Tab-separated table of C-alpha atoms in Angstrom:
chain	number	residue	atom	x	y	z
V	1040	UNK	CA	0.000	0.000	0.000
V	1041	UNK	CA	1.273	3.455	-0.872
V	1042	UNK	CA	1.008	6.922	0.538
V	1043	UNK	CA	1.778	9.988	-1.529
V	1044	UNK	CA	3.005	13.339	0.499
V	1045	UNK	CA	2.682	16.400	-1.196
V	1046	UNK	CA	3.657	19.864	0.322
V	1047	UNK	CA	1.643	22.184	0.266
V	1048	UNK	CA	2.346	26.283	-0.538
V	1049	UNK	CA	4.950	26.033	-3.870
V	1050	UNK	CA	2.898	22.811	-4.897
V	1051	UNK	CA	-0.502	23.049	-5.028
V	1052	UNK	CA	-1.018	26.391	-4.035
V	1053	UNK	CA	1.144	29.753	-4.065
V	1054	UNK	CA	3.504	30.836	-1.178
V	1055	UNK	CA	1.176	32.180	1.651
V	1056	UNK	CA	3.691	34.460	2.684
V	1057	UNK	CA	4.643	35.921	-0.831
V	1058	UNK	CA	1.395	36.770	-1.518
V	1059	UNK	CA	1.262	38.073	2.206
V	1060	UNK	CA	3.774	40.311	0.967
V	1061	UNK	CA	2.923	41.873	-1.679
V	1062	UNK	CA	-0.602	42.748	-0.068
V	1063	UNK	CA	1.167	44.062	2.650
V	1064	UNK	CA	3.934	46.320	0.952
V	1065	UNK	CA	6.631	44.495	2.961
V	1066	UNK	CA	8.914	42.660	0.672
V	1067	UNK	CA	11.260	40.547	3.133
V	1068	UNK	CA	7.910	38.694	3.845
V	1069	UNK	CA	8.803	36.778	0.580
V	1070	UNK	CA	11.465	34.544	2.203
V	1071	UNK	CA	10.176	31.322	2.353
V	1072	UNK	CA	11.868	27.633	3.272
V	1073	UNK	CA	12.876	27.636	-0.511
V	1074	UNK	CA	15.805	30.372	0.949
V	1075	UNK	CA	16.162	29.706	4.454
V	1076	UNK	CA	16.262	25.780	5.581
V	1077	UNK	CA	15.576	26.683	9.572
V	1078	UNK	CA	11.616	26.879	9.491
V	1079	UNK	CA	12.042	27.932	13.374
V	1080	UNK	CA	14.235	30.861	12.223
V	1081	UNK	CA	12.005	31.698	9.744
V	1082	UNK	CA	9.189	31.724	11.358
V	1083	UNK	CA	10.488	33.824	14.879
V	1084	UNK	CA	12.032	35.998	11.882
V	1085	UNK	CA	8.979	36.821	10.031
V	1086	UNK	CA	6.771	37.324	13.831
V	1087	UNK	CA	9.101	39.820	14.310
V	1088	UNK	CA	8.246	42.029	11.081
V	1089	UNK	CA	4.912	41.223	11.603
V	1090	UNK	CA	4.993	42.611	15.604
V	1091	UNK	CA	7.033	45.327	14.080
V	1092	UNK	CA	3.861	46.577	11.743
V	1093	UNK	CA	1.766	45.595	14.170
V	1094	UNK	CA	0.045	43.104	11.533
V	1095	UNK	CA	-1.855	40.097	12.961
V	1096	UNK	CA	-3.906	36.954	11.936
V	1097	UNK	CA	-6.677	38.285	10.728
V	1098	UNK	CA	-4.488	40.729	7.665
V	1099	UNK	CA	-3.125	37.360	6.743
V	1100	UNK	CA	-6.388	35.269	6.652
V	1101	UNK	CA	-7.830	38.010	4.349
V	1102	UNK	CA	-4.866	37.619	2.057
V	1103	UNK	CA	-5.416	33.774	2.153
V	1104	UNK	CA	-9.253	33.998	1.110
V	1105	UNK	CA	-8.019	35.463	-2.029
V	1106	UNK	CA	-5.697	32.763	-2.504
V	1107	UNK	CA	-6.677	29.837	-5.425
V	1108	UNK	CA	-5.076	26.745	-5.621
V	1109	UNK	CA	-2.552	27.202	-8.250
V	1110	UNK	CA	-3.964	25.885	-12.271
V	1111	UNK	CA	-4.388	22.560	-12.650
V	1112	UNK	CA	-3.859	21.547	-8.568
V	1113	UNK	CA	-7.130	20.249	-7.910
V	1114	UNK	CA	-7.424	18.497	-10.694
V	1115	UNK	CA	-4.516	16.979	-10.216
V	1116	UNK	CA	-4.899	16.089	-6.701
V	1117	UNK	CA	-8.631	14.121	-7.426
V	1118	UNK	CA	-6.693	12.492	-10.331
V	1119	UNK	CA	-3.806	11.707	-7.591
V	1120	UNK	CA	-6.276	10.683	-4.956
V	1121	UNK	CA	-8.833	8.344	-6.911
V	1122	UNK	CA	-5.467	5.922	-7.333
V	1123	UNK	CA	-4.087	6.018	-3.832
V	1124	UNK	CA	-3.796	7.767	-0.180
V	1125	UNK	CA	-2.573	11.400	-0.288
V	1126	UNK	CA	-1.670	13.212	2.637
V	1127	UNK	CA	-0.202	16.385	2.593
V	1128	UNK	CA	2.059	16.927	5.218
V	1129	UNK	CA	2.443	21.018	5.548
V	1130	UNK	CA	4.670	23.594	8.027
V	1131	UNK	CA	2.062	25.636	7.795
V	1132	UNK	CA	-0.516	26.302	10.435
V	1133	UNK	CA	-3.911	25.418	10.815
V	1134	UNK	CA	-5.566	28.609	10.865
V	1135	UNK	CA	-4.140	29.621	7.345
V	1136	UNK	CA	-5.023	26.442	5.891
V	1137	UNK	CA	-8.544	25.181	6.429
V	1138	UNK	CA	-9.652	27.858	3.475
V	1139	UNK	CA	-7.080	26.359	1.052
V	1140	UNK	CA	-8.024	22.769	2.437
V	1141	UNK	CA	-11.750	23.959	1.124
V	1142	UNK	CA	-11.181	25.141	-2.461
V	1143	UNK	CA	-8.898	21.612	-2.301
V	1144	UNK	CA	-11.525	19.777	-2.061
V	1145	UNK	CA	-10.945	18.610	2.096
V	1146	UNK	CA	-7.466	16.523	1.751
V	1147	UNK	CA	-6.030	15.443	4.615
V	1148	UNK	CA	-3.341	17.666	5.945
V	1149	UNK	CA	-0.641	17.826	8.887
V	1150	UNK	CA	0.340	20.851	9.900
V	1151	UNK	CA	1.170	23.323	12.908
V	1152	UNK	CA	-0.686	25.689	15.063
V	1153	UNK	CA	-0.404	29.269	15.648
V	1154	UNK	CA	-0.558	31.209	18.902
V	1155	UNK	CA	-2.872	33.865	18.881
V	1156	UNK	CA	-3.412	36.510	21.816
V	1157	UNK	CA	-7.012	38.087	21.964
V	1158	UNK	CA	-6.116	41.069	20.025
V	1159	UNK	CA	-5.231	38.682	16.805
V	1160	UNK	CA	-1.493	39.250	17.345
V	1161	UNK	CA	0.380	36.119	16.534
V	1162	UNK	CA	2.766	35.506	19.734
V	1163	UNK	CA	4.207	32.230	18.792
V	1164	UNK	CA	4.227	28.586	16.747
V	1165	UNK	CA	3.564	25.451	18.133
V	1166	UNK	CA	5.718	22.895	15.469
V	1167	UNK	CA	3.235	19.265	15.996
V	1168	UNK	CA	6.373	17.260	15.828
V	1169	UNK	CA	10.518	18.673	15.025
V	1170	UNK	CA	11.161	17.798	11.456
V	1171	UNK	CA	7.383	16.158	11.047
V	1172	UNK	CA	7.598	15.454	7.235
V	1173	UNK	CA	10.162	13.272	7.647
V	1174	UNK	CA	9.094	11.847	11.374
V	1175	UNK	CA	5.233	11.378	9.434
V	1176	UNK	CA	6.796	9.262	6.603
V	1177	UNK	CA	8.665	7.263	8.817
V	1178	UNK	CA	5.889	6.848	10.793
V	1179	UNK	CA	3.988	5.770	8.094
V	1180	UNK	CA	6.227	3.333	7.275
V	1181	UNK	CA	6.514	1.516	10.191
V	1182	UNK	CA	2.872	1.043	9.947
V	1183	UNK	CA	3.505	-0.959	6.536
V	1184	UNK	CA	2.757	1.756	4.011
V	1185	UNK	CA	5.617	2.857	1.053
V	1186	UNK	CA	5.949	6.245	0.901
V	1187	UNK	CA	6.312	8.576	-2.453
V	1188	UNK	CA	7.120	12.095	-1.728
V	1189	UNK	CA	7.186	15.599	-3.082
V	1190	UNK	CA	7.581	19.015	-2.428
V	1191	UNK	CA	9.941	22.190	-3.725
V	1192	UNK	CA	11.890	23.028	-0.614
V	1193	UNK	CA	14.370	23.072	1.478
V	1194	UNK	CA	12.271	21.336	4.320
V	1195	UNK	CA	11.175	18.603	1.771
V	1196	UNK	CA	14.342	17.088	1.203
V	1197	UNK	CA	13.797	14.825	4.530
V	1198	UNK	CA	10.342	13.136	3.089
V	1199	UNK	CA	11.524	12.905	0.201
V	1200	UNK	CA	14.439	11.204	0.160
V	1201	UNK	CA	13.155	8.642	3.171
V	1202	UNK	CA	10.713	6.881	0.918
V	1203	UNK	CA	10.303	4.359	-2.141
V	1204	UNK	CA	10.325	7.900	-4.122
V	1205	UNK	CA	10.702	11.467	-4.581
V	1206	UNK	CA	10.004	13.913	-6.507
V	1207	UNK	CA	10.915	17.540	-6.951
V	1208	UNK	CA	8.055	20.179	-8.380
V	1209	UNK	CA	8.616	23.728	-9.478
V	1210	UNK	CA	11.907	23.699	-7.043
V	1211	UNK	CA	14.515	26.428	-7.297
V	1212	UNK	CA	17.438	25.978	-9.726
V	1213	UNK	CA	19.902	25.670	-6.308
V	1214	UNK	CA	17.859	22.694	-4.824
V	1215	UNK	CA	17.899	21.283	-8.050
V	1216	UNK	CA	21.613	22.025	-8.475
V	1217	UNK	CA	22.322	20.456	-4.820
V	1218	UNK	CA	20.386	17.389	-5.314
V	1219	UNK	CA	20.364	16.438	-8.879
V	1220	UNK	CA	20.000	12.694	-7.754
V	1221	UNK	CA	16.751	13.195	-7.010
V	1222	UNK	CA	14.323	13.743	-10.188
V	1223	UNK	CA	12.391	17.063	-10.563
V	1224	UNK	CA	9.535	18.144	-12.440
V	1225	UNK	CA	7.749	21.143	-13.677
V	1226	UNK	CA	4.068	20.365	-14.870
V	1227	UNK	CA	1.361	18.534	-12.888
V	1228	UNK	CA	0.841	16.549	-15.826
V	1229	UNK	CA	4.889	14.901	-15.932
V	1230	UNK	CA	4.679	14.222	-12.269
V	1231	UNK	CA	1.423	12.595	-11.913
V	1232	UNK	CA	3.243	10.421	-14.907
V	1233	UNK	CA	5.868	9.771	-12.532
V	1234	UNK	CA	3.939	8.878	-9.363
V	1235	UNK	CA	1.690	6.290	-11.590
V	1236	UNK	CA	4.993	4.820	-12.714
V	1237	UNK	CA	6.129	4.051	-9.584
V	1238	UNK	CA	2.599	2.993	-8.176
V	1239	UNK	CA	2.887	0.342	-10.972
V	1240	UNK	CA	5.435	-1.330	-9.950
């Protein structure tokens, strides 16, 4: 039995925090995990800027209920999902993603949590798990599944390079540089082609 593990933000939909950005007018918002591979630095990073223009939950929710998956996800994730178990496993947090979860179609996701104070500011993260797309596929494994991965970051490399197979999407040309041992693709269409290939097997 096989489980496929998508990312999220980069794969199916756009970078929450890029579009965060430009809605906002602040433009280091649009460093993601594709430039900095320590999500907790990251994260405490961007709270910072955001406590800093006093910005809270509720700015970025509106941004997100503007935010469409990207062409061609859904489509490819019913295609994806009518031939085996998808999870997407996500360092996002649950309060940006039930929205994006709905114009998805309700996959199943794992992701973080966000905490909030009354007033809507964002004080802090709580991660579920350290390092939880990797720890999840592992998991999964020991409970007799094979796992095929993908994603386009930094924080993907774990998952994907733990299971029966990997996949890069839409990565940056430096990921792709560093790990050109693991296949990457550009289209929906070349790796749902890929996945099926492997699910044949």
């Amino acid at each position: 039995m096989d489980i496929v593990c998508l990312d999220l933000e980069g794969v199916l939909v756009p970078e929450i925090w890029i579009d965060f950005a430009k809605e906002s007018g602040i433009p280091e918002l649009t460093r993601t995990t594709r430039d900095e591979p320590d999500y907790d630095k990251l994260m405490r990073w961007r709270l910072g800027v955001l406590k800093e223009h006093g910005l809270g939950l509720k700015e970025i929710q509106d941004t997100i209920a503007k935010i469409d998956p990207l062409p061609g996800a859904k489509e490819f994730l019913d295609e994806l999902r009518s031939l085996t178990q998808v999870i997407i496993l996500s360092d996002t947090f649950t309060q940006f993603a039930k929205p994006l979860m709905k114009k998805l179609g309700w996959p199943t996701i794992f992701c973080n949590t966000l905490e909030v104070a009354e007033d809507g500011e964002i004080t802090g993260f709580k991660m579920r798990i350290e390092n939880q797309k990797y720890v999840s596929v592992k998991a999964f494994q020991s409970a007799g599944f094979d796992t095929i991965a993908s994603g386009d970051s930094y924080n993907d490399l774990g998952m994907i390079k733990a299971g029966k197979a990997g996949f890069l999407f839409r990565s940056t040309d430096q990921i792709k540089k560093d790990n050109p041992d693991i296949p990457a693709y550009e289209t929906y269409d070349d790796l749902l082609c890929a996945i099926k290939s492997v699910l044949s097997e």
